[in-house]
Amino acid sequence: MKIYAAAFAATLLTLGTAAWADEPAAGEAGVAEASLDIASLRLALAGTWEGELAYLDYQSGEWFGLPMDVTIEDAGDGVTIIRKSDYDDGPAVGSVRIVSTAMFDPENAAEYVGTFRAGRPAELATYALTLESADAADSWTMIATTEGTDGGEPARIRETTVRDGDTVITLKEVDPANDGADEWITRNRTTLTRVAE
């Protein structure tokens, strides 16, 4: 299953794809309000996170999760973040590390993502980013969409990332191009909590 930094992101991926800012001090309301844009909210995700990568069992309707650790780094150029995700995929696969580098293009509200995992070809994708809502630097919803593949077949991919304080949840959905239906299907969900430093 492919994991991206958007949603990182959210994710980044998307899940799963941003750096996380501290709460503004008293008297900094103007600064906080001015930073409620996609570029700033992405960079405000920098830090260490832990949680799980969960998959939905379509038969039972239950979620099954794998423990996951994520580190997000601000590359220092104002637009690029680096995400390292680690999880254990069971005895047949073992430990997995996925590294993604995501650069934001503010003029086009696009994110260019390169994803790397040992034993697999590098993956490149371009996501359209939409800030659906933003009440504060740690309270927002962002949607990343792209045209890609799912199970080797063409599909639209959507990653919805919701930040609520020190918790970030990214839901990945797909809409297969050849199934004759215009319907989003849930693929996985990443739930992360910031680790106190």
PDB file of C-alpha atoms in Angstrom:
ATOM      1  CA  MET A   1       0.000   0.000   0.000  1.00  0.00           C
ATOM      2  CA  LYS A   2       1.451   3.337  -0.984  1.00  0.00           C
ATOM      3  CA  ILE A   3       1.921   5.915   1.728  1.00  0.00           C
ATOM      4  CA  TYR A   4       2.486   9.564   0.908  1.00  0.00           C
ATOM      5  CA  ALA A   5       3.448  12.416   2.909  1.00  0.00           C
ATOM      6  CA  ALA A   6       0.294  14.703   2.529  1.00  0.00           C
ATOM      7  CA  ALA A   7      -1.844  13.645   4.540  1.00  0.00           C
ATOM      8  CA  PHE A   8       1.012  13.118   5.096  1.00  0.00           C
ATOM      9  CA  ALA A   9       0.017  12.886   4.812  1.00  0.00           C
ATOM     10  CA  ALA A  10      -0.829  12.540   5.671  1.00  0.00           C
ATOM     11  CA  THR A  11       1.420  11.864   5.287  1.00  0.00           C
ATOM     12  CA  LEU A  12       1.089  12.232   5.029  1.00  0.00           C
ATOM     13  CA  LEU A  13       1.063  11.634   3.542  1.00  0.00           C
ATOM     14  CA  THR A  14      -0.440  12.202   3.286  1.00  0.00           C
ATOM     15  CA  LEU A  15      -0.223  10.806   5.326  1.00  0.00           C
ATOM     16  CA  GLY A  16       0.629  12.111   5.068  1.00  0.00           C
ATOM     17  CA  THR A  17       2.776  16.339   4.893  1.00  0.00           C
ATOM     18  CA  ALA A  18       3.449  19.449   6.873  1.00  0.00           C
ATOM     19  CA  ALA A  19       5.370  20.957   9.802  1.00  0.00           C
ATOM     20  CA  TRP A  20       3.580  21.838  13.013  1.00  0.00           C
ATOM     21  CA  ALA A  21       3.903  25.159  14.813  1.00  0.00           C
ATOM     22  CA  ASP A  22       3.710  25.926  18.521  1.00  0.00           C
ATOM     23  CA  GLU A  23       0.756  27.864  19.914  1.00  0.00           C
ATOM     24  CA  PRO A  24       1.216  31.643  19.553  1.00  0.00           C
ATOM     25  CA  ALA A  25       1.955  33.622  22.694  1.00  0.00           C
ATOM     26  CA  ALA A  26      -0.514  36.160  24.053  1.00  0.00           C
ATOM     27  CA  GLY A  27      -0.612  39.254  21.885  1.00  0.00           C
ATOM     28  CA  GLU A  28       0.443  37.369  18.735  1.00  0.00           C
ATOM     29  CA  ALA A  29      -3.055  36.914  17.316  1.00  0.00           C
ATOM     30  CA  GLY A  30      -2.135  38.909  14.206  1.00  0.00           C
ATOM     31  CA  VAL A  31       0.869  36.685  13.553  1.00  0.00           C
ATOM     32  CA  ALA A  32      -1.175  33.515  14.064  1.00  0.00           C
ATOM     33  CA  GLU A  33      -3.941  34.759  11.754  1.00  0.00           C
ATOM     34  CA  ALA A  34      -1.439  35.678   9.040  1.00  0.00           C
ATOM     35  CA  SER A  35       0.108  32.192   9.117  1.00  0.00           C
ATOM     36  CA  LEU A  36      -3.095  30.238   8.470  1.00  0.00           C
ATOM     37  CA  ASP A  37      -2.127  29.310   4.920  1.00  0.00           C
ATOM     38  CA  ILE A  38      -1.095  26.028   3.357  1.00  0.00           C
ATOM     39  CA  ALA A  39       2.623  26.805   3.336  1.00  0.00           C
ATOM     40  CA  SER A  40       2.760  27.733   7.014  1.00  0.00           C
ATOM     41  CA  LEU A  41       0.514  24.913   8.202  1.00  0.00           C
ATOM     42  CA  ARG A  42       2.650  22.339   6.380  1.00  0.00           C
ATOM     43  CA  LEU A  43       5.840  23.632   7.960  1.00  0.00           C
ATOM     44  CA  ALA A  44       4.148  23.720  11.353  1.00  0.00           C
ATOM     45  CA  LEU A  45       4.084  19.900  11.368  1.00  0.00           C
ATOM     46  CA  ALA A  46       7.811  19.559  12.025  1.00  0.00           C
ATOM     47  CA  GLY A  47       8.469  17.284  14.967  1.00  0.00           C
ATOM     48  CA  THR A  48       8.208  13.728  16.221  1.00  0.00           C
ATOM     49  CA  TRP A  49       4.938  11.817  16.110  1.00  0.00           C
ATOM     50  CA  GLU A  50       3.697   8.363  17.044  1.00  0.00           C
ATOM     51  CA  GLY A  51       0.503   6.472  16.373  1.00  0.00           C
ATOM     52  CA  GLU A  52      -0.738   3.909  13.904  1.00  0.00           C
ATOM     53  CA  LEU A  53      -1.290   3.133  10.258  1.00  0.00           C
ATOM     54  CA  ALA A  54      -4.681   1.407  10.042  1.00  0.00           C
ATOM     55  CA  TYR A  55      -6.371  -0.557   7.272  1.00  0.00           C
ATOM     56  CA  LEU A  56     -10.094  -1.135   6.936  1.00  0.00           C
ATOM     57  CA  ASP A  57     -11.282  -4.741   6.749  1.00  0.00           C
ATOM     58  CA  TYR A  58     -14.055  -4.563   4.156  1.00  0.00           C
ATOM     59  CA  GLN A  59     -15.689  -7.769   5.405  1.00  0.00           C
ATOM     60  CA  SER A  60     -16.002  -6.842   9.076  1.00  0.00           C
ATOM     61  CA  GLY A  61     -15.899  -3.057   8.765  1.00  0.00           C
ATOM     62  CA  GLU A  62     -13.234  -2.958  11.489  1.00  0.00           C
ATOM     63  CA  TRP A  63      -9.918  -1.116  11.465  1.00  0.00           C
ATOM     64  CA  PHE A  64      -6.643  -2.973  12.033  1.00  0.00           C
ATOM     65  CA  GLY A  65      -3.664  -0.835  12.989  1.00  0.00           C
ATOM     66  CA  LEU A  66       0.112  -1.098  12.874  1.00  0.00           C
ATOM     67  CA  PRO A  67       2.183   1.018  15.306  1.00  0.00           C
ATOM     68  CA  MET A  68       3.948   3.829  13.482  1.00  0.00           C
ATOM     69  CA  ASP A  69       6.588   6.445  14.288  1.00  0.00           C
ATOM     70  CA  VAL A  70       6.958   9.550  12.119  1.00  0.00           C
ATOM     71  CA  THR A  71       9.515  12.335  12.053  1.00  0.00           C
ATOM     72  CA  ILE A  72       8.861  15.445   9.977  1.00  0.00           C
ATOM     73  CA  GLU A  73      11.692  17.868   9.270  1.00  0.00           C
ATOM     74  CA  ASP A  74      11.594  21.399   7.891  1.00  0.00           C
ATOM     75  CA  ALA A  75      14.211  21.462   5.102  1.00  0.00           C
ATOM     76  CA  GLY A  76      14.802  25.157   5.755  1.00  0.00           C
ATOM     77  CA  ASP A  77      13.778  26.635   2.407  1.00  0.00           C
ATOM     78  CA  GLY A  78      10.235  27.552   3.422  1.00  0.00           C
ATOM     79  CA  VAL A  79       8.549  25.035   1.108  1.00  0.00           C
ATOM     80  CA  THR A  80      10.120  21.588   1.588  1.00  0.00           C
ATOM     81  CA  ILE A  81       9.530  19.004   4.295  1.00  0.00           C
ATOM     82  CA  ILE A  82      11.082  15.569   4.793  1.00  0.00           C
ATOM     83  CA  ARG A  83       9.031  12.810   6.382  1.00  0.00           C
ATOM     84  CA  LYS A  84      10.404   9.524   7.743  1.00  0.00           C
ATOM     85  CA  SER A  85       7.824   6.879   8.631  1.00  0.00           C
ATOM     86  CA  ASP A  86       8.611   3.592  10.390  1.00  0.00           C
ATOM     87  CA  TYR A  87       6.259   0.692  11.070  1.00  0.00           C
ATOM     88  CA  ASP A  88       6.354  -3.108  11.432  1.00  0.00           C
ATOM     89  CA  ASP A  89       4.463  -4.856   8.625  1.00  0.00           C
ATOM     90  CA  GLY A  90       4.468  -8.280  10.287  1.00  0.00           C
ATOM     91  CA  PRO A  91       6.779 -11.327  10.163  1.00  0.00           C
ATOM     92  CA  ALA A  92       6.630 -11.727   6.380  1.00  0.00           C
ATOM     93  CA  VAL A  93       7.834  -8.167   5.700  1.00  0.00           C
ATOM     94  CA  GLY A  94       9.339  -6.875   8.924  1.00  0.00           C
ATOM     95  CA  SER A  95      10.285  -3.271   9.635  1.00  0.00           C
ATOM     96  CA  VAL A  96       9.456  -0.739   6.931  1.00  0.00           C
ATOM     97  CA  ARG A  97      10.903   2.734   6.526  1.00  0.00           C
ATOM     98  CA  ILE A  98       9.363   5.141   4.046  1.00  0.00           C
ATOM     99  CA  VAL A  99      11.058   8.469   3.346  1.00  0.00           C
ATOM    100  CA  SER A 100       9.258  11.179   1.441  1.00  0.00           C
ATOM    101  CA  THR A 101      10.370  14.627   0.361  1.00  0.00           C
ATOM    102  CA  ALA A 102       7.568  17.080  -0.393  1.00  0.00           C
ATOM    103  CA  MET A 103       7.971  20.546  -1.925  1.00  0.00           C
ATOM    104  CA  PHE A 104       5.097  23.039  -2.001  1.00  0.00           C
ATOM    105  CA  ASP A 105       4.491  25.315  -4.981  1.00  0.00           C
ATOM    106  CA  PRO A 106       2.428  28.225  -3.564  1.00  0.00           C
ATOM    107  CA  GLU A 107       1.642  29.738  -6.969  1.00  0.00           C
ATOM    108  CA  ASN A 108      -0.179  26.587  -8.083  1.00  0.00           C
ATOM    109  CA  ALA A 109      -1.210  25.234  -4.646  1.00  0.00           C
ATOM    110  CA  ALA A 110       0.594  22.038  -5.659  1.00  0.00           C
ATOM    111  CA  GLU A 111       2.848  19.670  -3.742  1.00  0.00           C
ATOM    112  CA  TYR A 112       5.518  17.617  -5.506  1.00  0.00           C
ATOM    113  CA  VAL A 113       6.287  14.418  -3.582  1.00  0.00           C
ATOM    114  CA  GLY A 114       9.044  11.854  -3.992  1.00  0.00           C
ATOM    115  CA  THR A 115       8.584   8.686  -1.929  1.00  0.00           C
ATOM    116  CA  PHE A 116      11.327   6.152  -1.281  1.00  0.00           C
ATOM    117  CA  ARG A 117      11.134   2.652   0.210  1.00  0.00           C
ATOM    118  CA  ALA A 118      13.880   0.030   0.083  1.00  0.00           C
ATOM    119  CA  GLY A 119      13.227  -2.693  -2.494  1.00  0.00           C
ATOM    120  CA  ARG A 120      10.749  -0.638  -4.505  1.00  0.00           C
ATOM    121  CA  PRO A 121      11.070   1.931  -7.298  1.00  0.00           C
ATOM    122  CA  ALA A 122      10.875   5.573  -6.262  1.00  0.00           C
ATOM    123  CA  GLU A 123       7.407   7.088  -6.585  1.00  0.00           C
ATOM    124  CA  LEU A 124       6.738  10.612  -7.821  1.00  0.00           C
ATOM    125  CA  ALA A 125       3.399  12.379  -7.524  1.00  0.00           C
ATOM    126  CA  THR A 126       1.913  15.847  -7.782  1.00  0.00           C
ATOM    127  CA  TYR A 127      -0.914  16.723  -5.390  1.00  0.00           C
ATOM    128  CA  ALA A 128      -3.366  19.616  -5.580  1.00  0.00           C
ATOM    129  CA  LEU A 129      -3.751  21.031  -2.060  1.00  0.00           C
ATOM    130  CA  THR A 130      -6.904  22.670  -0.748  1.00  0.00           C
ATOM    131  CA  LEU A 131      -7.256  24.214   2.689  1.00  0.00           C
ATOM    132  CA  GLU A 132     -10.845  23.361   3.549  1.00  0.00           C
ATOM    133  CA  SER A 133     -10.837  25.098   6.939  1.00  0.00           C
ATOM    134  CA  ALA A 134      -8.356  26.678   9.357  1.00  0.00           C
ATOM    135  CA  ASP A 135      -9.376  28.008  12.750  1.00  0.00           C
ATOM    136  CA  ALA A 136      -5.873  28.056  14.229  1.00  0.00           C
ATOM    137  CA  ALA A 137      -2.341  26.845  13.510  1.00  0.00           C
ATOM    138  CA  ASP A 138      -3.260  23.550  15.201  1.00  0.00           C
ATOM    139  CA  SER A 139      -6.888  23.280  14.046  1.00  0.00           C
ATOM    140  CA  TRP A 140      -7.438  22.777  10.323  1.00  0.00           C
ATOM    141  CA  THR A 141      -8.493  20.451   7.509  1.00  0.00           C
ATOM    142  CA  MET A 142      -6.502  20.069   4.291  1.00  0.00           C
ATOM    143  CA  ILE A 143      -7.258  17.926   1.240  1.00  0.00           C
ATOM    144  CA  ALA A 144      -4.648  16.570  -1.192  1.00  0.00           C
ATOM    145  CA  THR A 145      -5.730  15.005  -4.502  1.00  0.00           C
ATOM    146  CA  THR A 146      -3.816  13.408  -7.358  1.00  0.00           C
ATOM    147  CA  GLU A 147      -4.173  11.080 -10.320  1.00  0.00           C
ATOM    148  CA  GLY A 148      -2.266   7.859  -9.630  1.00  0.00           C
ATOM    149  CA  THR A 149      -2.689   4.113  -9.370  1.00  0.00           C
ATOM    150  CA  ASP A 150      -4.321   1.814  -6.860  1.00  0.00           C
ATOM    151  CA  GLY A 151      -3.618  -1.892  -7.056  1.00  0.00           C
ATOM    152  CA  GLY A 152      -1.874  -1.288 -10.378  1.00  0.00           C
ATOM    153  CA  GLU A 153      -4.952   0.368 -11.881  1.00  0.00           C
ATOM    154  CA  PRO A 154      -5.486   4.095 -12.593  1.00  0.00           C
ATOM    155  CA  ALA A 155      -7.359   5.938  -9.877  1.00  0.00           C
ATOM    156  CA  ARG A 156      -7.965   9.303  -8.321  1.00  0.00           C
ATOM    157  CA  ILE A 157      -6.444   9.526  -4.861  1.00  0.00           C
ATOM    158  CA  ARG A 158      -7.641  11.784  -2.081  1.00  0.00           C
ATOM    159  CA  GLU A 159      -5.991  12.284   1.309  1.00  0.00           C
ATOM    160  CA  THR A 160      -7.888  14.322   3.895  1.00  0.00           C
ATOM    161  CA  THR A 161      -5.786  15.520   6.829  1.00  0.00           C
ATOM    162  CA  VAL A 162      -7.403  16.911   9.961  1.00  0.00           C
ATOM    163  CA  ARG A 163      -5.302  18.474  12.706  1.00  0.00           C
ATOM    164  CA  ASP A 164      -6.825  18.899  16.161  1.00  0.00           C
ATOM    165  CA  GLY A 165      -4.204  20.136  18.609  1.00  0.00           C
ATOM    166  CA  ASP A 166      -1.483  17.518  18.971  1.00  0.00           C
ATOM    167  CA  THR A 167      -3.401  14.917  16.947  1.00  0.00           C
ATOM    168  CA  VAL A 168      -3.346  14.566  13.168  1.00  0.00           C
ATOM    169  CA  ILE A 169      -5.510  12.095  11.249  1.00  0.00           C
ATOM    170  CA  THR A 170      -5.087  11.441   7.527  1.00  0.00           C
ATOM    171  CA  LEU A 171      -7.687   9.387   5.653  1.00  0.00           C
ATOM    172  CA  LYS A 172      -6.688   7.989   2.248  1.00  0.00           C
ATOM    173  CA  GLU A 173      -9.442   7.249  -0.272  1.00  0.00           C
ATOM    174  CA  VAL A 174      -9.367   6.148  -3.892  1.00  0.00           C
ATOM    175  CA  ASP A 175     -11.766   6.341  -6.824  1.00  0.00           C
ATOM    176  CA  PRO A 176     -10.801   3.664  -9.397  1.00  0.00           C
ATOM    177  CA  ALA A 177     -11.013   5.004 -12.945  1.00  0.00           C
ATOM    178  CA  ASN A 178     -12.270   1.782 -14.543  1.00  0.00           C
ATOM    179  CA  ASP A 179     -14.970   0.615 -12.131  1.00  0.00           C
ATOM    180  CA  GLY A 180     -17.761   2.620 -13.752  1.00  0.00           C
ATOM    181  CA  ALA A 181     -18.615   4.360 -10.463  1.00  0.00           C
ATOM    182  CA  ASP A 182     -17.889   7.823  -9.145  1.00  0.00           C
ATOM    183  CA  GLU A 183     -17.324   6.738  -5.571  1.00  0.00           C
ATOM    184  CA  TRP A 184     -14.526   7.160  -3.023  1.00  0.00           C
ATOM    185  CA  ILE A 185     -13.307   3.955  -1.343  1.00  0.00           C
ATOM    186  CA  THR A 186     -11.446   4.080   1.960  1.00  0.00           C
ATOM    187  CA  ARG A 187      -7.937   2.592   1.815  1.00  0.00           C
ATOM    188  CA  ASN A 188      -6.153   3.475   5.048  1.00  0.00           C
ATOM    189  CA  ARG A 189      -5.954   5.917   7.921  1.00  0.00           C
ATOM    190  CA  THR A 190      -2.970   7.350   9.764  1.00  0.00           C
ATOM    191  CA  THR A 191      -3.498   8.657  13.306  1.00  0.00           C
ATOM    192  CA  LEU A 192      -0.555  10.462  14.893  1.00  0.00           C
ATOM    193  CA  THR A 193       0.030  12.238  18.198  1.00  0.00           C
ATOM    194  CA  ARG A 194       2.894  14.662  18.784  1.00  0.00           C
ATOM    195  CA  VAL A 195       5.626  13.362  21.063  1.00  0.00           C
ATOM    196  CA  ALA A 196       6.618  15.841  23.766  1.00  0.00           C
ATOM    197  CA  GLU A 197      10.217  16.966  23.332  1.00  0.00           C
TER     198      GLU A 197
END
